[in-house]
Amino acid sequence: MAQRTLALLGASGSIGGSTLAVVAAHPDRLRIASLGARANWRSLIAAARAHRVGVVALADPKAAAEARASGEFAPGTRILEGEAGMTEAACLPEVDVVVSAIVGTGGLRPTLAAIRAGKAIALASKEILVLAGAAVTAEARARGAALLPVDSEHNALHQLLRGKAPAEIARLILTASGGPFRTRPLDSLADVAPEDALRHPNWSMGPKITVDSATMANKGLELIEARWLFGMPPERLGVVIHPQSVIHALVELTDGTLQAQMSPPSMAYPIQDALLHPDRPPCPAPRLDLTQTLGLELLPPDSARYPLLGLALDAARAGGALPAAFNAANEVAVAAFLGRRLRFTDIARVVERVLASSAAGDDTLDAALAADAEARRKAKEAVGSLAR
Ligand code: MG
């Protein structure tokens, strides 16, 4: 395989760190041309030096000015700023693959620009497909730009679907760990504190996604993403709880056969597949130990425990800009919960109220961004009226 050159947008986050480890394990196959982050420039210094990166982009202009003045980056390093800088870092001529892992909507336009420039996208940022799934997938098709999912479940589905005809596929099933409160008495969920929700049993991730994993809002967003990535209507997507996080997804074939993809719960596996497919060198992460009992369980999700999963499916079915509204309302509610201004069980109430007062509208990027802003405003009102 020829060496692939990456732009890593979201380099300071959890996916960014795992990506750097995968690149370091395969220096003959992968190199990094540019690093992007929202504002945390200090976290980029070591990676920029280790990977001899020539271009650094910071969405926050103040952070870019600090980074330039710091003298911490090698002489000659270009430090770009704002959305335009992020877009330039993604679209450098030598870049083959853009790792799109910026949390929030900041990665949307740079990623769309990279697709238009024909770059392959290793997609980790949820907002891109939740807000702009129709626009992004249509553009990628038109430009012949590959969308390679990084998220463990979608990457597993991508692996399972290789070599299969669409006519063989009945349903796609994502697994969910069920989070830390899977067996906690339902009537005690209202008393959950942020520090309880931040203790994820299997994965180490950022605080927002860890809370989303406890409520299963994360799985709801992943259903919406799967719909666009694999061109599947919501009624052919399913979720099953699998507390061990070893099976990442299943495909149900038309004859009733199920095929599962398994790997240890380390993001190095899906990231490496997204970056190196079709090559499959050994992954720099622990392997499953089959001399130990795995005790894998598969359980149906309980809708009373995880109301956000049903709300996400409703939003996916209604389409238009409702998935964007779901995402924005959830983000505001989770921030309020983490700030101890909202009960855990009221996260779903906030989202439900916002969705009930939102119209689907159309599914353009502009409509999604407008719905995002409107849903944030409504969610803040709802948080205010439910505040503890
Ligand atoms: Mg996932």
XYZ file of N, CA and C in Angstrom, residues 139-346:
624
model
N -23.020 14.614 -1.869
C -21.780 15.229 -2.357
C -20.675 14.168 -2.493
N -20.578 13.271 -1.507
C -19.538 12.241 -1.553
C -19.745 11.330 -2.766
N -21.000 10.978 -3.033
C -21.292 10.156 -4.222
C -20.873 10.888 -5.488
N -21.275 12.167 -5.574
C -20.995 12.950 -6.785
C -19.489 13.095 -7.014
N -18.701 13.235 -5.946
C -17.258 13.471 -6.092
C -16.446 12.185 -6.028
N -17.099 11.062 -5.777
C -16.370 9.816 -5.627
C -15.485 9.803 -4.385
N -15.873 10.569 -3.341
C -15.087 10.617 -2.101
C -15.589 9.519 -1.165
N -14.669 8.674 -0.687
C -15.069 7.581 0.208
C -15.396 8.132 1.595
N -16.478 7.618 2.216
C -16.788 7.927 3.615
C -16.481 6.674 4.417
N -15.423 6.732 5.230
C -14.975 5.563 5.977
C -15.317 5.763 7.442
N -16.286 5.005 7.971
C -16.694 5.252 9.350
C -15.637 4.828 10.364
N -15.429 5.686 11.366
C -14.460 5.439 12.435
C -15.164 4.899 13.679
N -16.395 5.336 13.908
C -17.136 4.885 15.077
C -17.165 3.349 15.074
N -17.002 2.724 16.254
C -16.803 1.271 16.277
C -17.959 0.512 15.627
N -19.202 0.957 15.890
C -20.362 0.226 15.359
C -20.450 0.353 13.839
N -20.252 1.583 13.348
C -20.381 1.801 11.899
C -19.211 1.190 11.154
N -18.033 1.243 11.768
C -16.897 0.598 11.135
C -17.136 -0.909 11.058
N -17.713 -1.481 12.126
C -18.033 -2.919 12.118
C -19.018 -3.235 10.995
N -20.033 -2.393 10.830
C -21.003 -2.631 9.753
C -20.322 -2.520 8.395
N -19.429 -1.538 8.252
C -18.698 -1.369 6.994
C -17.921 -2.649 6.691
N -17.288 -3.225 7.718
C -16.546 -4.477 7.521
C -17.489 -5.615 7.154
N -18.650 -5.691 7.853
C -19.585 -6.801 7.615
C -20.217 -6.733 6.222
N -20.377 -5.531 5.701
C -21.095 -5.382 4.430
C -20.193 -5.569 3.215
N -18.856 -5.574 3.432
C -17.952 -5.729 2.289
C -18.216 -7.051 1.584
N -18.359 -6.977 0.265
C -18.549 -8.193 -0.516
C -19.968 -8.731 -0.486
N -20.907 -8.020 0.149
C -22.297 -8.501 0.163
C -23.152 -7.664 -0.796
N -24.103 -8.338 -1.442
C -25.021 -7.620 -2.323
C -26.130 -6.997 -1.478
N -26.627 -5.804 -1.858
C -27.717 -5.172 -1.094
C -28.912 -6.112 -0.910
N -29.158 -6.989 -1.898
C -30.318 -7.879 -1.812
C -30.177 -8.931 -0.708
N -28.969 -9.120 -0.181
C -28.759 -10.097 0.904
C -29.092 -9.523 2.275
N -29.188 -8.193 2.366
C -29.235 -7.537 3.668
C -30.674 -7.296 4.117
N -31.032 -7.807 5.292
C -32.355 -7.524 5.851
C -32.297 -6.350 6.817
N -31.375 -6.406 7.774
C -31.319 -5.381 8.825
C -29.908 -5.175 9.310
N -29.633 -3.978 9.758
C -28.356 -3.665 10.390
C -28.627 -3.425 11.875
N -27.811 -4.039 12.727
C -28.050 -3.942 14.163
C -26.798 -3.408 14.857
N -26.962 -2.318 15.577
C -25.857 -1.737 16.337
C -25.934 -2.250 17.763
N -24.796 -2.519 18.364
C -24.814 -2.884 19.777
C -24.559 -1.639 20.630
N -25.039 -1.714 21.871
C -24.865 -0.627 22.833
C -24.488 -1.262 24.159
N -23.597 -0.634 24.917
C -23.205 -1.238 26.197
C -24.337 -1.155 27.213
N -25.241 -0.184 27.022
C -26.277 0.045 28.024
C -25.828 0.998 29.114
N -24.529 1.335 29.109
C -24.012 2.330 30.047
C -23.970 1.836 31.482
N -23.606 2.732 32.417
C -23.406 2.319 33.811
C -24.707 2.091 34.602
N -25.867 2.470 34.053
C -27.109 2.370 34.842
C -28.067 1.319 34.305
N -27.509 0.363 33.588
C -28.328 -0.658 32.930
C -29.149 -1.462 33.934
N -28.571 -1.678 35.127
C -29.277 -2.507 36.109
C -29.679 -1.696 37.348
N -29.451 -0.411 37.328
C -29.809 0.435 38.476
C -31.336 0.557 38.550
N -31.926 0.522 39.765
C -33.390 0.631 39.860
C -33.891 1.898 39.151
N -34.924 1.736 38.315
C -35.433 2.849 37.505
C -35.757 4.080 38.349
N -36.360 3.844 39.537
C -36.817 4.993 40.329
C -35.663 5.739 41.003
N -34.434 5.255 40.838
C -33.296 5.981 41.417
C -32.501 6.739 40.350
N -32.938 6.644 39.083
C -32.177 7.295 37.998
C -32.182 8.820 38.132
N -33.252 9.363 38.716
C -33.335 10.822 38.862
C -32.222 11.355 39.760
N -31.680 10.496 40.621
C -30.652 10.949 41.577
C -29.228 10.769 41.064
N -29.088 10.313 39.817
C -27.740 10.087 39.271
C -26.962 11.402 39.226
N -25.707 11.390 39.686
C -24.852 12.586 39.645
C -23.912 12.488 38.444
N -23.394 13.658 37.980
C -22.471 13.619 36.833
C -21.341 12.616 37.023
N -20.751 12.543 38.217
C -19.608 11.632 38.380
C -20.015 10.162 38.236
N -21.285 9.828 38.539
C -21.764 8.450 38.312
C -21.845 8.177 36.807
N -22.380 9.161 36.065
C -22.596 8.968 34.625
C -21.277 8.942 33.866
N -20.230 9.538 34.435
C -18.953 9.616 33.717
C -18.109 8.358 33.885
N -18.622 7.393 34.655
C -17.890 6.143 34.829
C -18.396 5.103 33.845
N -17.857 5.101 32.634
C -18.325 4.134 31.634
C -17.648 2.786 31.859
N -18.429 1.679 31.782
C -17.826 0.378 32.078
C -16.742 -0.067 31.100
N -16.820 0.251 29.816
C -15.886 -0.340 28.844
C -15.013 0.648 28.087
N -15.548 1.835 27.783
C -14.841 2.750 26.896
C -14.399 3.976 27.696
N -13.234 4.494 27.327
C -12.830 5.759 27.913
C -12.997 6.840 26.849
N -13.932 7.784 27.103
C -14.302 8.769 26.077
C -14.478 10.125 26.743
N -14.779 11.155 25.957
C -15.034 12.476 26.515
C -16.317 12.480 27.348
N -16.528 13.531 28.211
C -17.692 13.560 29.118
C -19.042 13.581 28.392
N -19.172 14.343 27.302
C -20.465 14.446 26.618
C -20.899 13.074 26.095
N -19.997 12.377 25.408
C -20.365 11.089 24.799
C -20.554 10.029 25.877
N -19.878 10.179 27.012
C -20.054 9.206 28.092
C -21.454 9.334 28.692
N -21.929 10.556 28.878
C -23.311 10.747 29.344
C -24.282 10.231 28.279
N -24.012 10.523 27.012
C -24.878 10.046 25.922
C -24.920 8.525 25.862
N -23.857 7.900 26.318
C -23.846 6.457 26.334
C -24.718 5.935 27.488
N -24.733 6.654 28.608
C -25.580 6.266 29.748
C -27.062 6.435 29.424
N -27.415 7.456 28.630
C -28.835 7.676 28.275
C -29.205 6.939 26.990
N -28.204 6.469 26.253
C -28.351 5.885 24.917
C -28.739 6.905 23.846
N -28.639 8.202 24.170
C -28.785 9.222 23.116
C -27.713 8.982 22.059
N -26.538 8.528 22.519
C -25.448 8.224 21.595
C -25.881 7.190 20.558
N -26.582 6.145 21.022
C -27.018 5.103 20.075
C -28.055 5.677 19.115
N -28.886 6.591 19.628
C -29.867 7.253 18.755
C -29.173 8.026 17.647
N -28.122 8.774 18.008
C -27.368 9.526 16.994
C -26.708 8.555 16.023
N -26.244 7.430 16.538
C -25.593 6.446 15.660
C -26.583 5.802 14.685
N -27.844 5.623 15.124
C -28.862 5.108 14.200
C -29.056 6.086 13.042
N -29.090 7.372 13.385
C -29.277 8.394 12.345
C -28.087 8.374 11.384
N -26.871 8.235 11.945
C -25.676 8.160 11.086
C -25.725 6.929 10.184
N -26.122 5.778 10.763
C -26.146 4.519 10.001
C -27.108 4.630 8.827
N -28.201 5.317 9.053
C -29.186 5.507 8.016
C -28.543 6.137 6.787
N -27.697 7.137 7.012
C -27.070 7.831 5.876
C -25.880 7.060 5.329
N -25.046 6.521 6.223
C -23.843 5.834 5.764
C -24.174 4.637 4.890
N -25.233 3.907 5.258
C -25.526 2.645 4.571
C -26.804 2.723 3.751
N -27.397 3.921 3.644
C -28.590 4.098 2.825
C -29.733 3.196 3.262
N -29.913 3.054 4.587
C -30.941 2.155 5.133
C -32.062 2.967 5.772
N -33.327 2.653 5.482
C -34.406 3.354 6.183
C -34.406 2.968 7.670
N -34.879 3.891 8.548
C -34.821 3.629 9.994
C -35.469 2.309 10.405
N -36.514 1.866 9.687
C -37.181 0.624 10.106
C -36.329 -0.624 9.856
N -35.240 -0.479 9.119
C -34.340 -1.630 8.930
C -33.057 -1.506 9.765
N -33.125 -0.657 10.784
C -32.003 -0.515 11.706
C -32.462 -0.934 13.089
N -31.598 -1.603 13.831
C -31.975 -2.034 15.168
C -30.846 -1.812 16.162
N -31.203 -1.934 17.447
C -30.222 -1.779 18.527
C -30.388 -2.933 19.490
N -29.280 -3.499 19.927
C -29.331 -4.534 20.945
C -28.287 -4.194 22.009
N -28.645 -4.425 23.276
C -27.697 -4.141 24.355
C -26.730 -5.304 24.513
N -25.456 -4.938 24.589
C -24.390 -5.932 24.697
C -23.364 -5.356 25.675
N -23.506 -5.691 26.963
C -22.722 -4.997 27.998
C -21.213 -5.159 27.862
N -20.728 -6.183 27.162
C -19.281 -6.428 27.124
C -18.556 -5.620 26.040
N -19.289 -4.990 25.124
C -18.689 -4.182 24.044
C -17.609 -4.928 23.269
N -17.856 -6.185 22.971
C -16.934 -6.976 22.143
C -17.527 -7.159 20.738
N -18.847 -7.394 20.692
C -19.561 -7.401 19.411
C -19.962 -5.949 19.136
N -19.562 -5.412 17.998
C -19.820 -3.990 17.739
C -21.036 -3.768 16.860
N -21.365 -4.766 16.034
C -22.550 -4.656 15.193
C -22.862 -6.036 14.641
N -24.116 -6.191 14.186
C -24.530 -7.423 13.514
C -25.253 -7.046 12.238
N -25.106 -7.908 11.240
C -25.933 -7.739 10.051
C -26.840 -8.954 9.975
N -28.141 -8.685 9.793
C -29.111 -9.766 9.631
C -29.350 -9.930 8.141
N -29.045 -11.119 7.634
C -29.202 -11.370 6.202
C -30.637 -11.823 5.922
N -30.999 -11.813 4.653
C -32.407 -12.053 4.295
C -32.893 -13.454 4.677
N -31.971 -14.424 4.779
C -32.400 -15.774 5.161
C -32.536 -15.939 6.675
N -32.218 -14.887 7.435
C -32.304 -14.980 8.887
C -30.971 -15.192 9.574
N -29.917 -15.431 8.779
C -28.572 -15.571 9.353
C -28.116 -14.240 9.940
N -27.418 -14.316 11.071
C -26.803 -13.112 11.635
C -25.295 -13.253 11.549
N -24.609 -12.185 11.152
C -23.150 -12.159 11.223
C -22.748 -11.017 12.139
N -21.761 -11.287 12.984
C -21.329 -10.300 13.968
C -19.878 -9.930 13.728
N -19.493 -8.718 14.090
C -18.093 -8.312 14.059
C -17.639 -8.146 15.500
N -16.509 -8.759 15.849
C -16.006 -8.704 17.216
C -14.570 -8.211 17.230
N -14.266 -7.389 18.221
C -12.880 -7.023 18.512
C -12.876 -6.434 19.920
N -11.707 -6.394 20.575
C -11.694 -5.819 21.925
C -12.160 -4.360 21.882
N -12.713 -3.858 22.982
C -13.195 -2.467 22.984
C -12.056 -1.459 23.005
N -11.364 -1.324 21.887
C -10.330 -0.302 21.733
C -10.566 0.398 20.410
N -10.553 1.724 20.417
C -10.798 2.477 19.182
C -9.681 2.289 18.167
N -8.533 1.752 18.605
C -7.442 1.539 17.648
C -7.907 0.634 16.503
N -8.760 -0.359 16.812
C -9.214 -1.292 15.755
C -10.009 -0.584 14.657
N -11.122 0.097 14.998
C -11.866 0.748 13.908
C -11.090 1.879 13.241
N -10.285 2.616 14.003
C -9.517 3.707 13.382
C -8.534 3.122 12.363
N -7.854 2.057 12.765
C -6.893 1.454 11.843
C -7.587 0.929 10.582
N -8.753 0.311 10.759
C -9.453 -0.190 9.576
C -9.846 0.963 8.649
N -10.356 2.052 9.246
C -10.776 3.191 8.414
C -9.586 3.775 7.651
N -8.409 3.771 8.278
C -7.255 4.411 7.645
C -6.499 3.476 6.702
N -6.532 2.168 6.972
C -5.680 1.256 6.201
C -6.447 0.305 5.285
N -7.775 0.223 5.421
C -8.548 -0.662 4.557
C -8.132 -0.466 3.111
N -7.873 -1.493 2.311
C -8.117 -2.916 2.577
C -6.940 -3.648 3.236
N -5.867 -2.950 3.607
C -4.781 -3.630 4.321
C -5.224 -3.968 5.739
N -4.668 -5.031 6.329
C -5.031 -5.439 7.681
C -3.796 -5.892 8.462
N -2.876 -4.962 8.725
C -1.708 -5.337 9.527
C -2.116 -5.500 10.993
N -1.258 -6.124 11.837
C -1.591 -6.266 13.259
C -1.877 -4.898 13.881
N -2.899 -4.855 14.722
C -3.313 -3.597 15.357
C -2.570 -3.415 16.682
N -2.126 -2.178 16.982
C -1.379 -1.947 18.238
C -2.315 -1.839 19.440
N -3.074 -2.889 19.712
C -3.998 -2.891 20.868
C -4.096 -4.333 21.350
N -4.480 -4.520 22.614
C -4.586 -5.895 23.133
C -5.594 -6.712 22.321
N -5.354 -8.026 22.253
C -6.281 -8.920 21.556
C -7.227 -9.566 22.554
N -8.313 -10.130 22.059
C -9.227 -10.873 22.930
C -8.519 -12.135 23.407
N -8.695 -12.439 24.679
C -8.087 -13.634 25.240
C -9.137 -14.745 25.272
N -9.041 -15.643 24.292
C -10.063 -16.689 24.183
C -9.810 -17.854 25.134
N -8.756 -17.778 25.946
C -8.601 -18.790 27.003
C -9.445 -18.399 28.224
N -9.993 -17.180 28.218
C -10.881 -16.737 29.300
C -12.329 -16.821 28.816
N -13.268 -17.030 29.752
C -14.692 -17.029 29.399
C -15.106 -15.613 29.046
N -15.685 -15.442 27.845
C -16.107 -14.094 27.448
C -17.482 -13.753 28.014
N -18.390 -14.731 28.099
C -19.718 -14.477 28.662
C -20.449 -13.349 27.970
N -20.564 -13.446 26.645
C -21.187 -12.366 25.892
C -22.710 -12.432 26.006
N -23.317 -11.288 26.327
C -24.786 -11.217 26.441
C -25.343 -10.284 25.377
N -26.546 -10.605 24.901
C -27.291 -9.709 24.011
C -28.686 -9.555 24.603
N -29.091 -8.318 24.866
C -30.372 -8.060 25.544
C -31.135 -6.953 24.822
N -32.475 -7.014 24.843
C -33.232 -5.924 24.204
C -33.195 -4.660 25.064
N -33.138 -3.464 24.445
C -33.154 -2.229 25.240
C -34.549 -1.963 25.811
N -34.598 -1.437 27.030
C -35.850 -1.154 27.728
C -36.210 0.315 27.462
N -37.379 0.534 26.829
C -37.706 1.904 26.396
C -37.979 2.832 27.584
N -38.380 2.282 28.733
C -38.612 3.143 29.903
C -37.285 3.641 30.475
N -36.255 2.822 30.361
C -34.942 3.194 30.888
C -34.210 4.132 29.933
N -34.454 3.971 28.640
C -33.704 4.725 27.628
C -34.646 5.485 26.688
N -35.426 6.447 27.209
C -36.393 7.138 26.347
C -35.746 7.895 25.188
N -34.478 8.292 25.332
C -33.852 9.069 24.254
C -33.643 8.236 22.992
N -33.561 6.928 23.141
C -33.405 6.066 21.970
C -34.665 6.139 21.087
N -35.824 6.065 21.727
C -37.083 6.170 20.981
C -37.259 7.548 20.366
N -36.860 8.579 21.109
C -36.981 9.947 20.580
C -36.086 10.128 19.349
N -34.902 9.536 19.379
C -33.995 9.637 18.223
C -34.585 8.920 17.017
N -35.187 7.752 17.263
C -35.802 7.013 16.143
C -36.960 7.810 15.545
N -37.772 8.434 16.420
C -38.861 9.291 15.920
C -38.299 10.405 15.046
N -37.208 11.033 15.517
C -36.600 12.130 14.760
C -36.063 11.613 13.421
N -35.459 10.413 13.448
C -34.922 9.839 12.205
C -36.046 9.560 11.212
N -37.165 9.015 11.720
C -38.292 8.705 10.834
C -38.895 9.977 10.259
N -39.044 11.021 11.100
C -39.639 12.282 10.625
C -38.692 12.965 9.649
N -37.382 12.808 9.838
C -36.398 13.334 8.898
C -36.316 14.846 8.916
N -35.977 15.428 7.746
C -35.797 16.873 7.651
C -34.745 17.330 8.642
N -35.072 18.403 9.374
C -34.091 18.957 10.312
C -34.313 18.443 11.733
N -35.238 17.470 11.928
C -35.496 16.998 13.301
C -34.291 16.289 13.933
N -33.527 15.514 13.171
C -32.313 14.948 13.791
C -31.375 16.044 14.323
N -31.277 17.151 13.591
C -30.446 18.274 14.063
C -31.008 18.833 15.359
N -32.341 18.949 15.447
C -32.977 19.469 16.659
C -32.743 18.510 17.830
N -32.853 17.206 17.558
C -32.598 16.194 18.596
C -31.191 16.375 19.157
N -30.227 16.464 18.251
C -28.825 16.568 18.659
C -28.566 17.822 19.487
N -29.104 18.963 19.020
C -28.840 20.234 19.706
C -29.502 20.249 21.086
N -30.751 19.787 21.158
C -31.462 19.790 22.437
C -30.744 18.890 23.440
N -30.294 17.744 22.962
C -29.574 16.811 23.834
C -28.274 17.434 24.340
N -27.569 18.124 23.448
C -26.298 18.739 23.844
C -26.503 19.764 24.959
N -27.525 20.603 24.815
C -27.812 21.613 25.839
C -28.198 20.931 27.157
N -29.024 19.899 27.066
C -29.491 19.211 28.276
C -28.328 18.506 28.984
N -27.438 17.867 28.215
C -26.299 17.173 28.834
C -25.370 18.180 29.515
N -25.151 19.333 28.865
C -24.301 20.366 29.485
C -24.926 20.830 30.800
N -26.257 20.972 30.829
C -26.941 21.410 32.056
C -26.818 20.328 33.134
N -26.925 19.061 32.724
C -26.756 17.958 33.684
C -25.331 17.951 34.251
N -24.343 18.089 33.374
C -22.947 18.075 33.844
C -22.663 19.277 34.751
N -23.406 20.387 34.522
C -23.260 21.571 35.373
C -24.161 21.528 36.598
N -24.765 20.372 36.848
C -25.649 20.150 38.006
C -26.856 21.069 38.008
N -27.318 21.445 36.821
C -28.511 22.293 36.739
C -29.737 21.501 36.289
N -29.545 20.226 35.977
C -30.650 19.408 35.467
C -30.474 17.982 35.960
N -31.614 17.346 36.298
C -31.550 15.942 36.705
C -31.261 15.065 35.491
N -30.641 13.915 35.734
C -30.317 12.961 34.670
C -31.561 12.597 33.863
N -32.659 12.304 34.564
C -33.878 11.866 33.871
C -34.566 13.011 33.121
N -34.181 14.260 33.416
C -34.792 15.392 32.707
C -34.098 15.685 31.374
